[in-house]
């Protein structure tokens, strides 16, 4: 989650949706925010305490957390936005990210289909780096009654275009989007990773996202 007091925006960072690039593009704006030194200090204190001080909005916090922590008038004044991604594509991206940067979390499953079944097994012990990427994206956007709290939902599939829309809404020139954490070792088309069973597994687990966000396995 990225909060700018000066520019009155709140970016809700859903894992594996291009958020690292969005954060990097907007970081320069934070440095010129008069509130940034205080935010930076709180962030460092939170890190040094093992995040036990409750003084920082986590990187992948849901928008409801900001609503509960921030003053109502201030929260309502923010332009709140997020990016989402096709759930089938997101899981392929997550698999390659974990295999490349945190292979110890693969649980011995080098095959995508085997890893996916193990990852979505409700009996598997919780692991942050796995479970963040199987959170339902819609949960990041809504309150406890299911009402959408964000003002704009962009899509990873048109990241540059929707980022320009978000910057226009914020009222800032659009900075360039760096390419961060792009997997060089994956097949371009996510559909080639799936068979009927694993495609249906994603459809069941992310049914709420698919219904709310309008994604399909075959977008054409």
mmCIF file of C-alpha atoms in Angstrom:
data_model
loop_
_atom_site.group_PDB
_atom_site.id
_atom_site.type_symbol
_atom_site.label_atom_id
_atom_site.label_comp_id
_atom_site.label_asym_id
_atom_site.label_seq_id
_atom_site.Cartn_x
_atom_site.Cartn_y
_atom_site.Cartn_z
ATOM 1 C CA UNK A 1 0.000 0.000 0.000
ATOM 2 C CA UNK A 2 1.339 3.415 -0.939
ATOM 3 C CA UNK A 3 -0.051 6.578 0.683
ATOM 4 C CA UNK A 4 0.737 10.130 -0.414
ATOM 5 C CA UNK A 5 -0.559 12.821 1.941
ATOM 6 C CA UNK A 6 0.482 15.657 -0.372
ATOM 7 C CA UNK A 7 -1.097 14.226 -3.522
ATOM 8 C CA UNK A 8 -4.015 12.608 -1.700
ATOM 9 C CA UNK A 9 -3.788 9.123 -3.187
ATOM 10 C CA UNK A 10 -3.753 5.602 -1.817
ATOM 11 C CA UNK A 11 -2.450 2.790 -3.993
ATOM 12 C CA UNK A 12 -3.680 -0.642 -2.922
ATOM 13 C CA UNK A 13 -0.960 -3.070 -3.978
ATOM 14 C CA UNK A 14 -2.308 -6.514 -4.881
ATOM 15 C CA UNK A 15 0.495 -9.037 -5.335
ATOM 16 C CA UNK A 16 1.600 -9.934 -8.884
ATOM 17 C CA UNK A 17 -0.485 -7.254 -10.652
ATOM 18 C CA UNK A 18 2.277 -4.867 -11.731
ATOM 19 C CA UNK A 19 2.259 -3.079 -8.392
ATOM 20 C CA UNK A 20 6.038 -3.078 -7.956
ATOM 21 C CA UNK A 21 6.360 -1.072 -11.178
ATOM 22 C CA UNK A 22 3.590 1.311 -10.088
ATOM 23 C CA UNK A 23 5.242 1.845 -6.704
ATOM 24 C CA UNK A 24 8.619 2.492 -8.317
ATOM 25 C CA UNK A 25 7.089 5.021 -10.724
ATOM 26 C CA UNK A 26 5.403 6.917 -7.892
ATOM 27 C CA UNK A 27 8.233 6.810 -5.345
ATOM 28 C CA UNK A 28 9.695 10.084 -6.606
ATOM 29 C CA UNK A 29 6.480 11.856 -5.676
ATOM 30 C CA UNK A 30 6.730 10.552 -2.121
ATOM 31 C CA UNK A 31 10.227 11.969 -1.634
ATOM 32 C CA UNK A 32 8.864 15.478 -2.215
ATOM 33 C CA UNK A 33 5.975 14.937 0.204
ATOM 34 C CA UNK A 34 6.556 16.876 3.471
ATOM 35 C CA UNK A 35 5.075 13.921 5.381
ATOM 36 C CA UNK A 36 7.462 11.388 3.840
ATOM 37 C CA UNK A 37 10.222 11.634 6.523
ATOM 38 C CA UNK A 38 7.683 10.743 9.220
ATOM 39 C CA UNK A 39 6.324 7.881 7.098
ATOM 40 C CA UNK A 40 9.852 6.611 6.438
ATOM 41 C CA UNK A 41 10.731 6.722 10.141
ATOM 42 C CA UNK A 42 7.592 4.785 11.052
ATOM 43 C CA UNK A 43 8.376 2.244 8.352
ATOM 44 C CA UNK A 44 11.883 1.687 9.698
ATOM 45 C CA UNK A 45 10.685 1.413 13.297
ATOM 46 C CA UNK A 46 8.065 -1.097 12.203
ATOM 47 C CA UNK A 47 10.706 -3.172 10.410
ATOM 48 C CA UNK A 48 13.116 -3.077 13.354
ATOM 49 C CA UNK A 49 10.373 -4.225 15.723
ATOM 50 C CA UNK A 50 9.424 -7.154 13.526
ATOM 51 C CA UNK A 51 6.257 -5.236 12.572
ATOM 52 C CA UNK A 52 4.879 -5.474 16.108
ATOM 53 C CA UNK A 53 4.250 -1.726 16.608
ATOM 54 C CA UNK A 54 1.255 -1.379 14.245
ATOM 55 C CA UNK A 55 2.540 1.932 12.838
ATOM 56 C CA UNK A 56 2.730 1.014 9.158
ATOM 57 C CA UNK A 57 0.247 0.092 6.453
ATOM 58 C CA UNK A 58 1.659 -3.219 5.125
ATOM 59 C CA UNK A 59 2.799 -3.454 1.516
ATOM 60 C CA UNK A 60 -0.094 -5.725 0.568
ATOM 61 C CA UNK A 61 -2.730 -4.404 2.959
ATOM 62 C CA UNK A 62 -6.378 -4.417 1.937
ATOM 63 C CA UNK A 63 -8.190 -1.117 1.506
ATOM 64 C CA UNK A 64 -10.400 -1.886 4.514
ATOM 65 C CA UNK A 65 -7.281 -1.631 6.715
ATOM 66 C CA UNK A 66 -6.698 1.957 5.584
ATOM 67 C CA UNK A 67 -10.354 2.799 6.152
ATOM 68 C CA UNK A 68 -10.137 1.526 9.725
ATOM 69 C CA UNK A 69 -6.805 3.228 10.515
ATOM 70 C CA UNK A 70 -7.165 6.622 8.823
ATOM 71 C CA UNK A 71 -9.485 9.468 9.882
ATOM 72 C CA UNK A 72 -12.782 9.165 8.006
ATOM 73 C CA UNK A 73 -12.588 12.575 6.327
ATOM 74 C CA UNK A 74 -9.006 11.985 5.214
ATOM 75 C CA UNK A 75 -9.745 8.498 3.878
ATOM 76 C CA UNK A 76 -12.741 9.796 1.925
ATOM 77 C CA UNK A 77 -10.607 12.575 0.405
ATOM 78 C CA UNK A 78 -8.069 10.129 -1.055
ATOM 79 C CA UNK A 79 -8.098 8.877 -4.629
ATOM 80 C CA UNK A 80 -7.907 5.143 -4.019
ATOM 81 C CA UNK A 81 -6.860 2.811 -6.813
ATOM 82 C CA UNK A 82 -5.584 -0.701 -7.479
ATOM 83 C CA UNK A 83 -4.647 -3.012 -10.341
ATOM 84 C CA UNK A 84 -6.007 -6.511 -10.901
ATOM 85 C CA UNK A 85 -4.968 -9.408 -13.129
ATOM 86 C CA UNK A 86 -6.434 -12.471 -14.800
ATOM 87 C CA UNK A 87 -6.299 -15.124 -12.018
ATOM 88 C CA UNK A 88 -4.985 -17.864 -14.324
ATOM 89 C CA UNK A 89 -2.162 -15.630 -15.549
ATOM 90 C CA UNK A 90 -1.403 -14.409 -12.023
ATOM 91 C CA UNK A 91 -0.787 -17.947 -10.771
ATOM 92 C CA UNK A 92 1.674 -18.661 -13.570
ATOM 93 C CA UNK A 93 3.519 -15.445 -12.753
ATOM 94 C CA UNK A 94 3.576 -16.334 -9.056
ATOM 95 C CA UNK A 95 4.962 -19.810 -9.788
ATOM 96 C CA UNK A 96 7.890 -18.402 -11.766
ATOM 97 C CA UNK A 97 8.542 -15.686 -9.205
ATOM 98 C CA UNK A 98 8.745 -18.222 -6.368
ATOM 99 C CA UNK A 99 10.814 -20.684 -8.398
ATOM 100 C CA UNK A 100 13.266 -17.929 -9.344
ATOM 101 C CA UNK A 101 13.554 -15.968 -6.074
ATOM 102 C CA UNK A 102 12.319 -18.276 -3.282
ATOM 103 C CA UNK A 103 12.643 -21.885 -4.494
ATOM 104 C CA UNK A 104 12.608 -23.139 -0.897
ATOM 105 C CA UNK A 105 8.856 -22.363 -0.851
ATOM 106 C CA UNK A 106 8.057 -24.713 -3.727
ATOM 107 C CA UNK A 107 7.603 -27.569 -1.297
ATOM 108 C CA UNK A 108 9.503 -29.860 -3.665
ATOM 109 C CA UNK A 109 6.970 -29.292 -6.479
ATOM 110 C CA UNK A 110 8.836 -28.295 -9.634
ATOM 111 C CA UNK A 111 5.906 -28.959 -11.962
ATOM 112 C CA UNK A 112 3.361 -26.122 -12.223
ATOM 113 C CA UNK A 113 0.277 -28.348 -11.963
ATOM 114 C CA UNK A 114 1.617 -30.216 -8.910
ATOM 115 C CA UNK A 115 2.674 -26.981 -7.252
ATOM 116 C CA UNK A 116 -0.716 -25.376 -7.916
ATOM 117 C CA UNK A 117 -2.646 -28.269 -6.359
ATOM 118 C CA UNK A 118 -0.367 -28.212 -3.314
ATOM 119 C CA UNK A 119 -0.537 -24.419 -3.061
ATOM 120 C CA UNK A 120 -4.348 -24.423 -3.042
ATOM 121 C CA UNK A 121 -4.609 -27.320 -0.593
ATOM 122 C CA UNK A 122 -6.446 -25.934 2.482
ATOM 123 C CA UNK A 123 -4.510 -28.368 4.690
ATOM 124 C CA UNK A 124 -1.148 -26.853 3.744
ATOM 125 C CA UNK A 125 0.484 -24.798 6.538
ATOM 126 C CA UNK A 126 0.296 -21.030 6.004
ATOM 127 C CA UNK A 127 3.279 -19.441 4.271
ATOM 128 C CA UNK A 128 3.186 -15.710 3.535
ATOM 129 C CA UNK A 129 4.936 -15.838 0.160
ATOM 130 C CA UNK A 130 2.510 -18.468 -1.079
ATOM 131 C CA UNK A 131 -0.703 -17.327 0.514
ATOM 132 C CA UNK A 132 -0.453 -13.669 -0.480
ATOM 133 C CA UNK A 133 -0.797 -14.721 -4.112
ATOM 134 C CA UNK A 134 -3.899 -16.850 -3.505
ATOM 135 C CA UNK A 135 -5.768 -14.094 -1.681
ATOM 136 C CA UNK A 136 -8.844 -13.098 -3.649
ATOM 137 C CA UNK A 137 -8.179 -9.822 -5.405
ATOM 138 C CA UNK A 138 -11.719 -8.633 -4.798
ATOM 139 C CA UNK A 139 -11.072 -8.736 -1.026
ATOM 140 C CA UNK A 140 -8.527 -5.942 -1.455
ATOM 141 C CA UNK A 141 -11.149 -3.634 -2.958
ATOM 142 C CA UNK A 142 -14.198 -3.942 -0.706
ATOM 143 C CA UNK A 143 -15.428 -3.318 2.823
ATOM 144 C CA UNK A 144 -16.963 -5.872 5.159
ATOM 145 C CA UNK A 145 -20.346 -5.462 3.472
ATOM 146 C CA UNK A 146 -18.939 -6.088 0.003
ATOM 147 C CA UNK A 147 -19.072 -2.446 -1.110
ATOM 148 C CA UNK A 148 -16.218 -1.316 -3.358
ATOM 149 C CA UNK A 149 -14.044 1.261 -1.585
ATOM 150 C CA UNK A 150 -11.565 2.070 -4.354
ATOM 151 C CA UNK A 151 -12.263 4.769 -6.929
ATOM 152 C CA UNK A 152 -10.476 3.139 -9.853
ATOM 153 C CA UNK A 153 -9.542 -0.433 -10.728
ATOM 154 C CA UNK A 154 -6.932 -0.721 -13.461
ATOM 155 C CA UNK A 155 -5.926 -3.898 -15.215
ATOM 156 C CA UNK A 156 -2.517 -5.472 -15.556
ATOM 157 C CA UNK A 157 -3.430 -6.355 -19.138
ATOM 158 C CA UNK A 158 -3.430 -2.626 -20.016
ATOM 159 C CA UNK A 159 -1.117 -1.416 -17.266
ATOM 160 C CA UNK A 160 0.439 1.590 -19.020
ATOM 161 C CA UNK A 161 -2.887 2.930 -20.280
ATOM 162 C CA UNK A 162 -4.678 2.540 -16.961
ATOM 163 C CA UNK A 163 -1.709 3.964 -15.043
ATOM 164 C CA UNK A 164 -2.039 7.128 -17.138
ATOM 165 C CA UNK A 165 -5.710 7.303 -16.190
ATOM 166 C CA UNK A 166 -4.809 6.971 -12.507
ATOM 167 C CA UNK A 167 -2.172 9.709 -12.741
ATOM 168 C CA UNK A 168 -4.663 11.999 -14.482
ATOM 169 C CA UNK A 169 -7.094 11.412 -11.617
ATOM 170 C CA UNK A 170 -4.337 12.171 -9.087
ATOM 171 C CA UNK A 171 -3.427 15.282 -11.050
ATOM 172 C CA UNK A 172 0.244 14.545 -11.754
ATOM 173 C CA UNK A 173 2.237 14.001 -14.960
ATOM 174 C CA UNK A 174 2.503 10.305 -15.744
ATOM 175 C CA UNK A 175 5.981 8.991 -14.849
ATOM 176 C CA UNK A 176 7.448 6.157 -16.873
ATOM 177 C CA UNK A 177 6.698 2.660 -15.654
ATOM 178 C CA UNK A 178 9.842 0.598 -15.069
ATOM 179 C CA UNK A 179 9.676 -3.106 -15.819
ATOM 180 C CA UNK A 180 10.111 -4.838 -12.482
ATOM 181 C CA UNK A 181 10.197 -8.551 -11.673
ATOM 182 C CA UNK A 182 9.347 -9.652 -15.195
ATOM 183 C CA UNK A 183 9.858 -13.392 -15.539
ATOM 184 C CA UNK A 184 12.139 -14.255 -18.433
ATOM 185 C CA UNK A 185 11.688 -18.007 -18.059
ATOM 186 C CA UNK A 186 7.951 -18.404 -18.671
ATOM 187 C CA UNK A 187 5.914 -19.248 -21.712
ATOM 188 C CA UNK A 188 4.141 -16.146 -23.012
ATOM 189 C CA UNK A 189 0.641 -17.613 -23.066
ATOM 190 C CA UNK A 190 -0.472 -18.612 -19.564
ATOM 191 C CA UNK A 191 -3.082 -20.995 -21.015
ATOM 192 C CA UNK A 192 -0.378 -23.432 -22.081
ATOM 193 C CA UNK A 193 0.358 -24.155 -18.404
ATOM 194 C CA UNK A 194 -3.109 -25.539 -17.698
ATOM 195 C CA UNK A 195 -5.120 -28.652 -18.348
ATOM 196 C CA UNK A 196 -8.874 -28.857 -17.830
ATOM 197 C CA UNK A 197 -8.555 -29.876 -14.179
ATOM 198 C CA UNK A 198 -6.145 -27.141 -13.107
ATOM 199 C CA UNK A 199 -8.038 -24.479 -15.084
ATOM 200 C CA UNK A 200 -11.206 -25.534 -13.253
ATOM 201 C CA UNK A 201 -9.343 -25.445 -9.933
ATOM 202 C CA UNK A 202 -8.557 -21.754 -10.457
ATOM 203 C CA UNK A 203 -12.117 -21.081 -11.618
ATOM 204 C CA UNK A 204 -13.469 -22.504 -8.356
ATOM 205 C CA UNK A 205 -10.995 -20.868 -5.999
ATOM 206 C CA UNK A 206 -11.276 -17.433 -7.599
ATOM 207 C CA UNK A 207 -14.952 -17.581 -8.579
ATOM 208 C CA UNK A 208 -15.709 -14.332 -6.741
ATOM 209 C CA UNK A 209 -12.894 -12.471 -8.529
ATOM 210 C CA UNK A 210 -13.925 -13.869 -11.894
ATOM 211 C CA UNK A 211 -17.527 -12.774 -11.355
ATOM 212 C CA UNK A 212 -16.681 -9.297 -10.039
ATOM 213 C CA UNK A 213 -13.789 -8.478 -12.355
ATOM 214 C CA UNK A 214 -15.069 -10.189 -15.498
ATOM 215 C CA UNK A 215 -12.084 -12.407 -16.248
ATOM 216 C CA UNK A 216 -12.221 -15.624 -18.281
ATOM 217 C CA UNK A 217 -9.721 -18.359 -19.022
ATOM 218 C CA UNK A 218 -9.988 -17.599 -22.765
ATOM 219 C CA UNK A 219 -10.311 -13.809 -23.083
ATOM 220 C CA UNK A 220 -10.829 -13.941 -26.868
#
